[in-house]
Coordinates of C-alpha atoms and ligand atoms in Angstrom, one line a residue:
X1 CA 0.0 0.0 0.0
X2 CA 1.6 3.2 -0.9
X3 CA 0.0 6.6 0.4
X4 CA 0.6 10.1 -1.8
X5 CA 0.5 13.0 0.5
X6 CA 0.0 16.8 -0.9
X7 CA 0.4 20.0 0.7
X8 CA 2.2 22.1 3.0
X9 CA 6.1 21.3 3.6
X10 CA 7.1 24.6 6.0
X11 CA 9.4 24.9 9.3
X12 CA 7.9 25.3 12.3
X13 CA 9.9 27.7 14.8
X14 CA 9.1 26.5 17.9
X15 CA 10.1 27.7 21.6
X16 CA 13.1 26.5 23.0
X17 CA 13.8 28.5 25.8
X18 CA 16.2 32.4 26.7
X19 CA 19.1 33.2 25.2
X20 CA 21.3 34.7 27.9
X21 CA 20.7 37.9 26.8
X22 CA 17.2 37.2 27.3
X23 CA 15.8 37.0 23.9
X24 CA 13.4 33.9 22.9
X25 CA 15.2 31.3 21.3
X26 CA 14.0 28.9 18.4
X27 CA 14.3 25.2 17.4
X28 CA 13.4 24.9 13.3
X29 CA 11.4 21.8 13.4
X30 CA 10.0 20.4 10.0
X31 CA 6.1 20.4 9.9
X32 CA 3.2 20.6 7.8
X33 CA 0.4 18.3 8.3
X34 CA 0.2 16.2 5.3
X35 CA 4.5 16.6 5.5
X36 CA 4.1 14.6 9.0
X37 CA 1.4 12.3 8.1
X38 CA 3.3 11.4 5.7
X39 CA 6.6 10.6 8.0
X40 CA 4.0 9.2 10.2
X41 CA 2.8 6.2 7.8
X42 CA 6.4 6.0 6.6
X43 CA 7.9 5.0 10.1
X44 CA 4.9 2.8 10.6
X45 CA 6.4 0.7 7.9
X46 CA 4.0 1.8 4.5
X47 CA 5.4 3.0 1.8
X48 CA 4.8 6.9 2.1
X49 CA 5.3 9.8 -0.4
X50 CA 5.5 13.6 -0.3
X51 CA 4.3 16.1 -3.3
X52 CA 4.8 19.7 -2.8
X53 CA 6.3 23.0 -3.4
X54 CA 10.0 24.3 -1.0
X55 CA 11.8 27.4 -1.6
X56 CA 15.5 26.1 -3.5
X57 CA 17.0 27.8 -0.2
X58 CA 18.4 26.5 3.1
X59 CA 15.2 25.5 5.1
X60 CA 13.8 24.2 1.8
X61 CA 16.7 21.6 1.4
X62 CA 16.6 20.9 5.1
X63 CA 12.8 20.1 5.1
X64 CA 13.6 18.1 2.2
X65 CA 16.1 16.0 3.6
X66 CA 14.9 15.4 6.6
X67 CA 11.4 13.3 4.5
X68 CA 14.2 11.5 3.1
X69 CA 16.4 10.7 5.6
X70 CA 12.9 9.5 6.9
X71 CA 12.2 7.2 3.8
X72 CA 8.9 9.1 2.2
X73 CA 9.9 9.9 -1.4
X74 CA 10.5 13.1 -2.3
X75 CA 10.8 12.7 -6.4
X76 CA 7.3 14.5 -7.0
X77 CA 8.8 17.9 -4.2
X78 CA 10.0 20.5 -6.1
X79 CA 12.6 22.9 -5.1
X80 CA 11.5 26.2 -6.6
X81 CA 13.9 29.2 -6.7
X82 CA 11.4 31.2 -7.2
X83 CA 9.4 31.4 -3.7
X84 CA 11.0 31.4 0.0
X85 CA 9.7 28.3 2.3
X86 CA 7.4 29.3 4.2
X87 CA 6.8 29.5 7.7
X88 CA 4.9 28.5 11.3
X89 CA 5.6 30.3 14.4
X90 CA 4.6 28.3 17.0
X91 CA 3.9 29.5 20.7
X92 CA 2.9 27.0 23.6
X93 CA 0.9 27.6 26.6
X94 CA 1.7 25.9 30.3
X95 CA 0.1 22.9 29.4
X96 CA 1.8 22.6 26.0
X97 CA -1.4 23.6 23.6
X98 CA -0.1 25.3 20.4
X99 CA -0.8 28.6 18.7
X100 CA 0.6 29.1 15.3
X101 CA 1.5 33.1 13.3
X102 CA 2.1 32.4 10.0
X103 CA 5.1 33.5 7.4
X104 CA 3.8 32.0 4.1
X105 CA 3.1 35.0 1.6
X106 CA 4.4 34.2 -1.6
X107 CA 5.6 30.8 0.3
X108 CA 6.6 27.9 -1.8
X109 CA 3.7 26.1 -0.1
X110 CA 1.1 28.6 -2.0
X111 CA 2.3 29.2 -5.4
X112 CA 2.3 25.7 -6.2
X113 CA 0.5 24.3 -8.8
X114 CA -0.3 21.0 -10.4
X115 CA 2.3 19.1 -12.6
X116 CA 3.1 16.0 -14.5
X117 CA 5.3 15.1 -11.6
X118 CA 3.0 15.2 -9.0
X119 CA 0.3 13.2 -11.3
X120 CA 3.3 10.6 -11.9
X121 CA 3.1 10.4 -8.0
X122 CA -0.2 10.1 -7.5
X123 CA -1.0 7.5 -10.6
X124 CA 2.0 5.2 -8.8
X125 CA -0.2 5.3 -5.0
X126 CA -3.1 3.4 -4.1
X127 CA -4.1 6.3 -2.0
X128 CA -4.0 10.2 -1.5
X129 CA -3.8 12.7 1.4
X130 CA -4.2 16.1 1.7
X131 CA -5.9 18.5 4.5
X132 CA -7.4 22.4 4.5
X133 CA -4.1 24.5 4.7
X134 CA -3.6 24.2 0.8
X135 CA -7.2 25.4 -0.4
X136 CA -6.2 28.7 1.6
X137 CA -4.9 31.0 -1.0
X138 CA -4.2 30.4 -4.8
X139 CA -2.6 29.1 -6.9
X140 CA -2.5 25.9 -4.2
X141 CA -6.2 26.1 -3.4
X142 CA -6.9 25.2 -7.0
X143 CA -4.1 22.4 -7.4
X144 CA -5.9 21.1 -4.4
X145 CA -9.0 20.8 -5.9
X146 CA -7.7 19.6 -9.1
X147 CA -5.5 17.2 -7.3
X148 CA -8.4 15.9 -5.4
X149 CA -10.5 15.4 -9.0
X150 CA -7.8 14.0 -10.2
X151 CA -7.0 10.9 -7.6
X152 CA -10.8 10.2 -7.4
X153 CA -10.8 10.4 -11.1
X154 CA -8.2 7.7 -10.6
X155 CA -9.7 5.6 -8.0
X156 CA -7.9 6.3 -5.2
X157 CA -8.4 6.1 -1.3
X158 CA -8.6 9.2 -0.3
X159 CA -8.0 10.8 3.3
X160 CA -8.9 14.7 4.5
X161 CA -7.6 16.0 8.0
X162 CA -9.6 19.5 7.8
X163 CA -7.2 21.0 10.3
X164 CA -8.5 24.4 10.6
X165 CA -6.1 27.1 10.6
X166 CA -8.3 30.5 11.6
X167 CA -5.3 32.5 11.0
X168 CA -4.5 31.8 7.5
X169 CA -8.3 32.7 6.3
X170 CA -10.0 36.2 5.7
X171 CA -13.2 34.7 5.5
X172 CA -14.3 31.4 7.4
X173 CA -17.1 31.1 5.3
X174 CA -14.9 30.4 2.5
X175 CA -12.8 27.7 4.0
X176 CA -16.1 26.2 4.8
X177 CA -17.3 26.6 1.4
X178 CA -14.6 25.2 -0.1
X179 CA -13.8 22.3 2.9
X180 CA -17.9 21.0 1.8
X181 CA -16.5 21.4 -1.7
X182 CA -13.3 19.2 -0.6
X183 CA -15.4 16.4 1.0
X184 CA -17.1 15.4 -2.2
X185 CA -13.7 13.6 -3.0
X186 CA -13.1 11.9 0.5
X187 CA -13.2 8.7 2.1
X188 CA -11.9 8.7 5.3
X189 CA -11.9 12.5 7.0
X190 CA -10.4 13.4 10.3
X191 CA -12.0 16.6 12.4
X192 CA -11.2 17.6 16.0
X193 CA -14.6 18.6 18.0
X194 CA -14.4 22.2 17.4
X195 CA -13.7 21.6 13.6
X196 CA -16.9 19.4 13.8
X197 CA -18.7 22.7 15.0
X198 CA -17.6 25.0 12.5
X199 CA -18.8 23.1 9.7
X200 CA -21.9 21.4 11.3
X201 CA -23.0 24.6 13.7
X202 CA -25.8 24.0 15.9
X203 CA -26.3 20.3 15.5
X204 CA -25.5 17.8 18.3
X205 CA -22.5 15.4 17.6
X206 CA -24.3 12.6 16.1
X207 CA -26.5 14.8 14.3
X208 CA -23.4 16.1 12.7
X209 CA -21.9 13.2 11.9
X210 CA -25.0 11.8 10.1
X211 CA -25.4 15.1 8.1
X212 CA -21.4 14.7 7.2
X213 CA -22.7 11.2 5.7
X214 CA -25.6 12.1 4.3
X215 CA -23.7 15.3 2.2
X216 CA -20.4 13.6 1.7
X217 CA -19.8 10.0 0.4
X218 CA -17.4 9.5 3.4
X219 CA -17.0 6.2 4.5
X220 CA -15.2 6.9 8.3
X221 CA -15.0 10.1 10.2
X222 CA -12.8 10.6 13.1
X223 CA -13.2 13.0 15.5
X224 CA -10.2 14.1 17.8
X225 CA -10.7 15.6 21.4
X226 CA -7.1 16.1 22.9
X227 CA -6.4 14.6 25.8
X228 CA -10.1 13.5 25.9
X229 CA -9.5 10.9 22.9
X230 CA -11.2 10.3 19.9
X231 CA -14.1 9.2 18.0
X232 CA -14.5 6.9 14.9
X233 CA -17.8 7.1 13.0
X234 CA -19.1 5.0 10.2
X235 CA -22.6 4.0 8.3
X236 CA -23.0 1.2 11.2
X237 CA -21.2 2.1 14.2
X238 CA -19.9 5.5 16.6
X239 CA -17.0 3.9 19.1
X240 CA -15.3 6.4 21.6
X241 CA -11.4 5.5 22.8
X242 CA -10.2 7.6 25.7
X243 CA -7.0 8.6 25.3
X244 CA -3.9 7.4 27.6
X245 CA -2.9 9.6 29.9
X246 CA 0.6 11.2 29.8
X247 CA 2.9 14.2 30.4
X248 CA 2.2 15.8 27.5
X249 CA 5.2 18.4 26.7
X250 CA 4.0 19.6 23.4
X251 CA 1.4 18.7 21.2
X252 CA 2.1 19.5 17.8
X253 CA 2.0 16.8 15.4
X254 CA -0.1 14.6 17.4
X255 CA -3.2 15.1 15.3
X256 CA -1.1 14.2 12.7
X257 CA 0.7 11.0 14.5
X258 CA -3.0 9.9 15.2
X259 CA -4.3 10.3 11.7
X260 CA -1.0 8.7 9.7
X261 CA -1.7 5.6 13.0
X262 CA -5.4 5.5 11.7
X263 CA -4.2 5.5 7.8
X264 CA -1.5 2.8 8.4
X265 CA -3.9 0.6 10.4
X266 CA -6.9 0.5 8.4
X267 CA -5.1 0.4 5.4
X268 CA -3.4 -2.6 7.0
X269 CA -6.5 -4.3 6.5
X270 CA -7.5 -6.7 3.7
X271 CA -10.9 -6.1 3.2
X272 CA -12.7 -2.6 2.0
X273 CA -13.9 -0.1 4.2
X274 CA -17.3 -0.2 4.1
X275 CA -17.7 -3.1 6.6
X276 CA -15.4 -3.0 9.3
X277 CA -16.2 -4.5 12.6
X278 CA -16.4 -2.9 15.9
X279 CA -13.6 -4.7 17.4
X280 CA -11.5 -3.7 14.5
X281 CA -12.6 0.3 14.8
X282 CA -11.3 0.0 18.3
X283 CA -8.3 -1.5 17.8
X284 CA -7.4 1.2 14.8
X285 CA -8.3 4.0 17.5
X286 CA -6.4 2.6 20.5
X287 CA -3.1 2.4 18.2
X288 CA -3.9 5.4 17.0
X289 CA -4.3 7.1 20.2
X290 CA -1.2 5.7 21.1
X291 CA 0.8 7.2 18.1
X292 CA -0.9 10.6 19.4
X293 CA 0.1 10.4 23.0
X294 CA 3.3 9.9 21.9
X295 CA 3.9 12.5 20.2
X296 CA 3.0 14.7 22.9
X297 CA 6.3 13.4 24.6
X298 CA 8.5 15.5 23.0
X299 CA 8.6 19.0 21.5
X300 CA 7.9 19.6 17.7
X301 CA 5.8 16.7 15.0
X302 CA 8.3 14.9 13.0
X303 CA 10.5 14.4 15.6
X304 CA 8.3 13.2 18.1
X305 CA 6.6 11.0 15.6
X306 CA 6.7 7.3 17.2
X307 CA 8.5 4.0 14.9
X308 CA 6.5 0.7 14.8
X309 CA 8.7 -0.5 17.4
X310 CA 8.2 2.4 20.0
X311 CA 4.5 1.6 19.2
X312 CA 4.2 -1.5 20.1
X313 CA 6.7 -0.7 23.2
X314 CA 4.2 2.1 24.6
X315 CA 1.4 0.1 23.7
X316 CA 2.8 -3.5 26.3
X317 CA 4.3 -0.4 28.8
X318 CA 0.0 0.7 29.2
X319 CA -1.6 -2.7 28.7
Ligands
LIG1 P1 -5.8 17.5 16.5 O1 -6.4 18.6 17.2 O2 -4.6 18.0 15.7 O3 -6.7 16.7 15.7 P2 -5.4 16.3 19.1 O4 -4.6 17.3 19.8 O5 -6.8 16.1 19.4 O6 -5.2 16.5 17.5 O7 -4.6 14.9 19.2 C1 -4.9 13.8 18.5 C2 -5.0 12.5 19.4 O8 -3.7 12.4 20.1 C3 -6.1 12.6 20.5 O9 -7.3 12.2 20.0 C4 -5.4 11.8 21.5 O10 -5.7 10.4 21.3 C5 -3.9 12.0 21.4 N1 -3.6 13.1 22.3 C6 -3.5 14.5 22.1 N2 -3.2 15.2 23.2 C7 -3.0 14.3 24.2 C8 -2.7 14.4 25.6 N3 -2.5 15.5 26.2 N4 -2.7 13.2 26.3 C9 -2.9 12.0 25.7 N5 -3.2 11.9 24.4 C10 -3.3 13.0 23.6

């Protein structure tokens, strides 16, 4: 099984203490959802690939090496001289919750369009993955769509996390315009609770779920609720897993960690999706809880993002 991710491939600056002078100091972590989804399935042992735009400049070829040195394949990432790589500043509260300022104007990330390399990439997976960032601004908003037409268009699985950034949108009604517009392509979508709100207002959980069914032709929705768990809904079942509990230290990427657990697991699976058992559900959340509580371990997403064999450690360590 081999997974085609698109989408945003930035550095995110995260805390890492006082300089002696007393100046905030940085780490550059790699990031970008679909980026570490992408990592995530790839050091969970599927074959994993990466298509996107980088500046051709120094964080560009960091962020690049660092998917390889992680074995996703970066053939289909182009290095554009054109555009800088764009950026996330991330700050953290006490209890390690994130908050991201954005430096992506003109970034690589944005002016991206379609091309024959990425459709190479995408006709050589079985599935595709891409999330909300991209459908921010043109010209990526409408290589996402066309991206999305495209790998239905070729039969693909494919997988949405809507990972609402307010920031990077003038207008919320247009990201939820164009999320709805989005989910016409998607199999299996990922939401945390308050994403669930914004593009199901007013309705109770379930009822949101069923309308996300009815509109869409999803075939799983996941709901995330932090350190609350998560949530896995389909045409015949709704299973909650709590989550475990932890010293969480920062938790960026663990959506992400989660989602690529999810991916790996069900995708693990022989059968198709549209009949999966409730013992099976619960087995994909639990692992996939597990990849997210892990992540929260240590600061930054790719990083912190756990290998099959750390899995299955964590997983006898809370048994
Ligand atoms: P996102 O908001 O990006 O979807 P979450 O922060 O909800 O992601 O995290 C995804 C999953 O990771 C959660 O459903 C949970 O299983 C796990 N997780 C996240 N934060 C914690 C935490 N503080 N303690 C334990 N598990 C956590």
């Amino acid at each position: 099984m081999k997974i085609c991710s698109f989408g945003e491939l930035l550095l995110d600056v995260t805390p890492y203490g006082i300089s002696d002078k007393g100046y905030p100091v940085s780490e550059f972590n790699p990031g970008g959802a679909p980026a570490n989804v992408a990592v995530a399935l790839s050091k969970l042992g599927l074959e994993s690939s990466f298509i996107g735009q980088v500046g051709d400049d120094f964080f560009g070829h960091f962020l690049k090496s660092v998917l390889d040195e992680n074995k996703v394949d970066t053939q289909g990432l182009k290095l554009n001289p054109n555009f800088p790589t764009s950026l996330a500043i991330v700050s953290l509260t006490d209890k390690g919750e994130r908050s991201f300022s954005f430096y992506r104007k003109n970034g690589a990330d944005v002016m991206v369009d379609f091309n024959s390399d990425f459709q190479l990439k995408i006709d050589e997976a079985d599935a595709f993955h891409c999330g909300s960032v991209s459908l921010s601004d043109d010209p990526a908003r409408t290589a996402t769509m066309d991206i999305l037409k495209y790998s239905r268009q070729k039969e693909k699985q494919i997988s949405f996390d809507v990972n609402l950034r307010v920031l990077l949108w003038n207008d919320l009604s247009i990201a939820k315009r164009l999320i709805e517009e989005a989910l016409d392509y998607v199999d299996i979508l990922k939401v945390s609770e308050e994403e669930l709100a914004f593009i199901r207002p007013n309705l109770k959980e379930e009822e949101a779920l069923h309308s996300l069914m009815k509109d869409h032709p999803l075939k799983v929705i996941l709901v995330t609720y932090g350190e609350k768990g998560s949530a896995v809904y389909t045409n015949e079942h709704w299973i909650h897993v709590p989550s475990f509990k932890v010293k969480a230290i920062d938790t960026t990427g663990a959506g992400d960690a989660f989602f690529g657990a999810f991916l790996a697991g069900i995708y693990g699976l022989s059968q198709t999706m549209d009949h999966l058992s409730v013992q099976e559900l619960k087995t994909l959340l639990y692992r996939a809880n597990a990849c997210g509580a892990i992540a929260t371990l240590k600061k930054g997403a790719i990083g912190s993002l756990p290998e099959l064999s750390e899995l299955e450690a964590f997983l006898k360590e809370h048994s």
